[in-house]
């Protein structure tokens, strides 16, 4: 049920991490049968410092395709990803021919298939082997196939692998989230990654029939999510002290309402801005439950007349 939700989270996270260093395309359509590549990355021609990306910077040192999976991949998944990338190669070769230029093998993007776990039998079936120059958990196929498998659960739990382990499951993901929270606040990716996780938690919480791992993820994210809301309130109150205690409280409540709306809906447009004041007038618990449990249309219908 939540596979597409996690797919979107993975695309959004990889986009946030990679866009400072090059061009990122998500959901790139391929010719013929309607299929899409999850994330296509082309590094910037200008030299940039990618130290904060750790292992992800190595995988994205050249043109790359990232295909993240929420559940363990199987042979059909691998073949599907490779088929899409081979179609992409053909598209790039056609463009090169039209422009009367040669397409070098090195210019073709490397495919990285990210899976929370990978069985030994599957690695053997595709002749995927580890590379001594890369950390444990990364397996390369033949050079001409330009395909690699990343077994996230096998990656060492180091700062360098953090951004990939956040896309894992269970204990691996929980540990990565704890390390993300512990990063210095001036880390350029920390806040955006947390915001994406908050958004994921909010959507999961209002869904029905989620599995045990999703429930555990909600519990894992709840303390930092609530701390964020409290900090937003306190920040508003502190700012308001200079202008009057009452004004500060109102500002804190407004920031909390705006934060909840942004987490739930991504942004606040003109229609949503019209219901902020009615929401502020409600008791804190009632308004939080309304935002979490109601759809956009339900909220607007319920509060637009207030």
Short mmCIF file of N, CA and C in Angstrom, two decimals, residues 191-274:
data_model
loop_
_atom_site.label_atom_id
_atom_site.label_comp_id
_atom_site.label_asym_id
_atom_site.label_seq_id
_atom_site.Cartn_x
_atom_site.Cartn_y
_atom_site.Cartn_z
N UNK A 191 18.44 19.48 7.64
CA UNK A 191 17.08 19.98 7.83
C UNK A 191 16.13 19.51 6.74
N UNK A 192 16.58 19.56 5.48
CA UNK A 192 15.71 19.13 4.39
C UNK A 192 15.38 17.64 4.49
N UNK A 193 16.37 16.83 4.89
CA UNK A 193 16.12 15.40 5.06
C UNK A 193 15.11 15.16 6.18
N UNK A 194 15.24 15.89 7.28
CA UNK A 194 14.30 15.76 8.38
C UNK A 194 12.89 16.17 7.96
N UNK A 195 12.79 17.25 7.18
CA UNK A 195 11.47 17.70 6.73
C UNK A 195 10.80 16.62 5.88
N UNK A 196 11.57 15.95 5.03
CA UNK A 196 11.00 14.88 4.22
C UNK A 196 10.54 13.72 5.09
N UNK A 197 11.29 13.42 6.15
CA UNK A 197 10.89 12.37 7.08
C UNK A 197 9.65 12.76 7.86
N UNK A 198 9.55 14.03 8.26
CA UNK A 198 8.35 14.50 8.95
C UNK A 198 7.12 14.33 8.05
N UNK A 199 7.29 14.70 6.80
CA UNK A 199 6.19 14.59 5.85
C UNK A 199 5.79 13.13 5.67
N UNK A 200 6.77 12.24 5.58
CA UNK A 200 6.51 10.81 5.45
C UNK A 200 5.74 10.30 6.67
N UNK A 201 6.17 10.72 7.85
CA UNK A 201 5.51 10.28 9.08
C UNK A 201 4.06 10.74 9.12
N UNK A 202 3.81 11.98 8.75
CA UNK A 202 2.46 12.53 8.79
C UNK A 202 1.53 11.76 7.86
N UNK A 203 2.00 11.47 6.66
CA UNK A 203 1.16 10.74 5.70
C UNK A 203 0.91 9.32 6.18
N UNK A 204 1.95 8.67 6.71
CA UNK A 204 1.77 7.32 7.23
C UNK A 204 0.76 7.30 8.37
N UNK A 205 0.81 8.31 9.23
CA UNK A 205 -0.05 8.33 10.41
C UNK A 205 -1.53 8.39 10.06
N UNK A 206 -1.86 9.04 8.97
CA UNK A 206 -3.27 9.19 8.63
C UNK A 206 -3.76 8.07 7.71
N UNK A 207 -2.86 7.18 7.32
CA UNK A 207 -3.27 6.05 6.50
C UNK A 207 -3.76 4.91 7.38
N UNK A 208 -4.60 4.07 6.82
CA UNK A 208 -5.12 2.92 7.55
C UNK A 208 -4.42 1.65 7.09
N UNK A 209 -4.41 0.64 7.97
CA UNK A 209 -3.88 -0.68 7.64
C UNK A 209 -2.41 -0.66 7.24
N UNK A 210 -1.61 0.17 7.91
CA UNK A 210 -0.17 0.15 7.63
C UNK A 210 0.46 -1.03 8.35
N UNK A 211 1.60 -1.50 7.87
CA UNK A 211 2.21 -2.69 8.47
C UNK A 211 3.03 -2.33 9.70
N UNK A 212 3.58 -3.35 10.34
CA UNK A 212 4.30 -3.16 11.60
C UNK A 212 5.51 -2.26 11.41
N UNK A 213 6.25 -2.41 10.30
CA UNK A 213 7.43 -1.58 10.09
C UNK A 213 7.06 -0.12 9.93
N UNK A 214 5.94 0.15 9.26
CA UNK A 214 5.49 1.54 9.13
C UNK A 214 5.10 2.11 10.50
N UNK A 215 4.44 1.30 11.31
CA UNK A 215 4.07 1.74 12.66
C UNK A 215 5.31 2.05 13.49
N UNK A 216 6.33 1.20 13.37
CA UNK A 216 7.57 1.42 14.11
C UNK A 216 8.28 2.68 13.62
N UNK A 217 8.20 2.95 12.32
CA UNK A 217 8.82 4.16 11.79
C UNK A 217 8.12 5.40 12.34
N UNK A 218 6.80 5.36 12.43
CA UNK A 218 6.06 6.47 13.02
C UNK A 218 6.53 6.71 14.45
N UNK A 219 6.66 5.64 15.22
CA UNK A 219 7.10 5.77 16.60
C UNK A 219 8.52 6.33 16.69
N UNK A 220 9.36 5.90 15.76
CA UNK A 220 10.76 6.35 15.76
C UNK A 220 10.84 7.85 15.47
N UNK A 221 9.98 8.32 14.58
CA UNK A 221 10.03 9.72 14.18
C UNK A 221 9.23 10.64 15.10
N UNK A 222 8.34 10.08 15.90
CA UNK A 222 7.45 10.91 16.71
C UNK A 222 8.18 11.86 17.66
N UNK A 223 9.19 11.41 18.42
CA UNK A 223 9.85 12.34 19.35
C UNK A 223 10.46 13.56 18.67
N UNK A 224 11.17 13.36 17.54
CA UNK A 224 11.80 14.50 16.88
C UNK A 224 10.76 15.34 16.16
N UNK A 225 9.67 14.72 15.71
CA UNK A 225 8.58 15.46 15.08
C UNK A 225 7.93 16.39 16.10
N UNK A 226 7.61 15.87 17.27
CA UNK A 226 6.98 16.69 18.31
C UNK A 226 7.93 17.77 18.81
N UNK A 227 9.22 17.43 18.89
CA UNK A 227 10.21 18.43 19.31
C UNK A 227 10.26 19.58 18.31
N UNK A 228 10.14 19.25 17.04
CA UNK A 228 10.14 20.29 16.01
C UNK A 228 8.96 21.23 16.20
N UNK A 229 7.77 20.65 16.44
CA UNK A 229 6.59 21.49 16.64
C UNK A 229 6.74 22.36 17.88
N UNK A 230 7.29 21.77 18.94
CA UNK A 230 7.49 22.54 20.17
C UNK A 230 8.47 23.67 19.94
N UNK A 231 9.55 23.39 19.20
CA UNK A 231 10.53 24.43 18.91
C UNK A 231 9.92 25.56 18.09
N UNK A 232 9.04 25.19 17.14
CA UNK A 232 8.39 26.21 16.33
C UNK A 232 7.53 27.11 17.21
N UNK A 233 6.84 26.48 18.16
CA UNK A 233 6.02 27.27 19.08
C UNK A 233 6.88 28.17 19.95
N UNK A 234 7.93 27.60 20.52
CA UNK A 234 8.81 28.38 21.40
C UNK A 234 9.48 29.52 20.65
N UNK A 235 9.85 29.26 19.41
CA UNK A 235 10.48 30.31 18.62
C UNK A 235 9.52 31.47 18.42
N UNK A 236 8.27 31.13 18.12
CA UNK A 236 7.29 32.18 17.96
C UNK A 236 7.05 32.96 19.24
N UNK A 237 7.03 32.22 20.36
CA UNK A 237 6.82 32.89 21.65
C UNK A 237 7.99 33.79 21.98
N UNK A 238 9.21 33.31 21.76
CA UNK A 238 10.39 34.11 22.06
C UNK A 238 10.42 35.38 21.20
N UNK A 239 10.06 35.22 19.95
CA UNK A 239 10.02 36.41 19.09
C UNK A 239 8.95 37.38 19.58
N UNK A 240 7.88 36.83 20.13
CA UNK A 240 6.79 37.68 20.57
C UNK A 240 7.04 38.40 21.86
N UNK A 241 8.01 37.92 22.66
CA UNK A 241 8.29 38.58 23.93
C UNK A 241 8.64 40.04 23.71
N UNK A 242 9.36 40.32 22.62
CA UNK A 242 9.77 41.68 22.34
C UNK A 242 8.58 42.55 21.92
N UNK A 243 7.50 41.94 21.53
CA UNK A 243 6.36 42.71 21.04
C UNK A 243 5.14 42.54 21.94
N UNK A 244 5.31 41.75 23.00
CA UNK A 244 4.18 41.51 23.91
C UNK A 244 3.93 40.03 24.04
N UNK A 245 3.68 39.57 25.26
CA UNK A 245 3.52 38.14 25.51
C UNK A 245 2.37 37.56 24.70
N UNK A 246 1.25 38.23 24.67
CA UNK A 246 0.10 37.70 23.96
C UNK A 246 0.37 37.56 22.47
N UNK A 247 1.01 38.57 21.92
CA UNK A 247 1.33 38.51 20.49
C UNK A 247 2.28 37.36 20.20
N UNK A 248 3.20 37.13 21.15
CA UNK A 248 4.14 36.02 20.98
C UNK A 248 3.44 34.67 20.97
N UNK A 249 2.48 34.49 21.87
CA UNK A 249 1.75 33.23 21.92
C UNK A 249 0.98 33.01 20.62
N UNK A 250 0.34 34.08 20.15
CA UNK A 250 -0.40 33.98 18.90
C UNK A 250 0.52 33.62 17.73
N UNK A 251 1.71 34.23 17.73
CA UNK A 251 2.66 33.93 16.67
C UNK A 251 3.11 32.48 16.74
N UNK A 252 3.35 31.99 17.98
CA UNK A 252 3.75 30.60 18.14
C UNK A 252 2.68 29.65 17.65
N UNK A 253 1.41 29.96 17.98
CA UNK A 253 0.32 29.11 17.52
C UNK A 253 0.19 29.15 16.01
N UNK A 254 0.36 30.33 15.43
CA UNK A 254 0.30 30.44 13.97
C UNK A 254 1.40 29.61 13.32
N UNK A 255 2.61 29.69 13.86
CA UNK A 255 3.72 28.92 13.29
C UNK A 255 3.45 27.43 13.39
N UNK A 256 2.85 27.01 14.52
CA UNK A 256 2.55 25.59 14.66
C UNK A 256 1.53 25.15 13.61
N UNK A 257 0.46 25.96 13.44
CA UNK A 257 -0.56 25.63 12.45
C UNK A 257 0.05 25.60 11.04
N UNK A 258 0.86 26.61 10.72
CA UNK A 258 1.49 26.66 9.40
C UNK A 258 2.42 25.46 9.19
N UNK A 259 3.17 25.09 10.24
CA UNK A 259 4.07 23.94 10.13
C UNK A 259 3.28 22.67 9.86
N UNK A 260 2.17 22.46 10.58
CA UNK A 260 1.35 21.27 10.38
C UNK A 260 0.78 21.23 8.96
N UNK A 261 0.31 22.37 8.47
CA UNK A 261 -0.24 22.42 7.11
C UNK A 261 0.84 22.14 6.07
N UNK A 262 2.03 22.69 6.27
CA UNK A 262 3.13 22.47 5.31
C UNK A 262 3.56 21.02 5.33
N UNK A 263 3.63 20.41 6.50
CA UNK A 263 4.02 19.00 6.59
C UNK A 263 3.00 18.12 5.89
N UNK A 264 1.70 18.44 6.10
CA UNK A 264 0.64 17.61 5.53
C UNK A 264 0.49 17.82 4.03
N UNK A 265 0.52 19.09 3.57
CA UNK A 265 0.18 19.38 2.18
C UNK A 265 1.36 19.89 1.35
N UNK A 266 2.54 20.05 1.96
CA UNK A 266 3.72 20.46 1.20
C UNK A 266 3.91 21.96 1.14
N UNK A 267 2.84 22.71 0.97
CA UNK A 267 2.92 24.16 0.92
C UNK A 267 1.55 24.74 1.27
N UNK A 268 1.53 26.04 1.56
CA UNK A 268 0.27 26.71 1.91
C UNK A 268 -0.11 27.65 0.78
N UNK A 269 -1.16 27.28 0.06
CA UNK A 269 -1.62 28.15 -1.02
C UNK A 269 -2.66 29.13 -0.48
N UNK A 270 -3.28 29.89 -1.38
CA UNK A 270 -4.22 30.94 -0.96
C UNK A 270 -5.42 30.36 -0.22
N UNK A 271 -5.93 29.20 -0.70
CA UNK A 271 -7.10 28.60 -0.03
C UNK A 271 -6.76 28.15 1.38
N UNK A 272 -5.62 27.50 1.55
CA UNK A 272 -5.24 27.03 2.88
C UNK A 272 -4.94 28.19 3.82
N UNK A 273 -4.40 29.27 3.28
CA UNK A 273 -4.09 30.43 4.13
C UNK A 273 -5.35 31.02 4.75
N UNK A 274 -6.51 30.81 4.07
CA UNK A 274 -7.76 31.37 4.57
C UNK A 274 -8.29 30.65 5.80
#
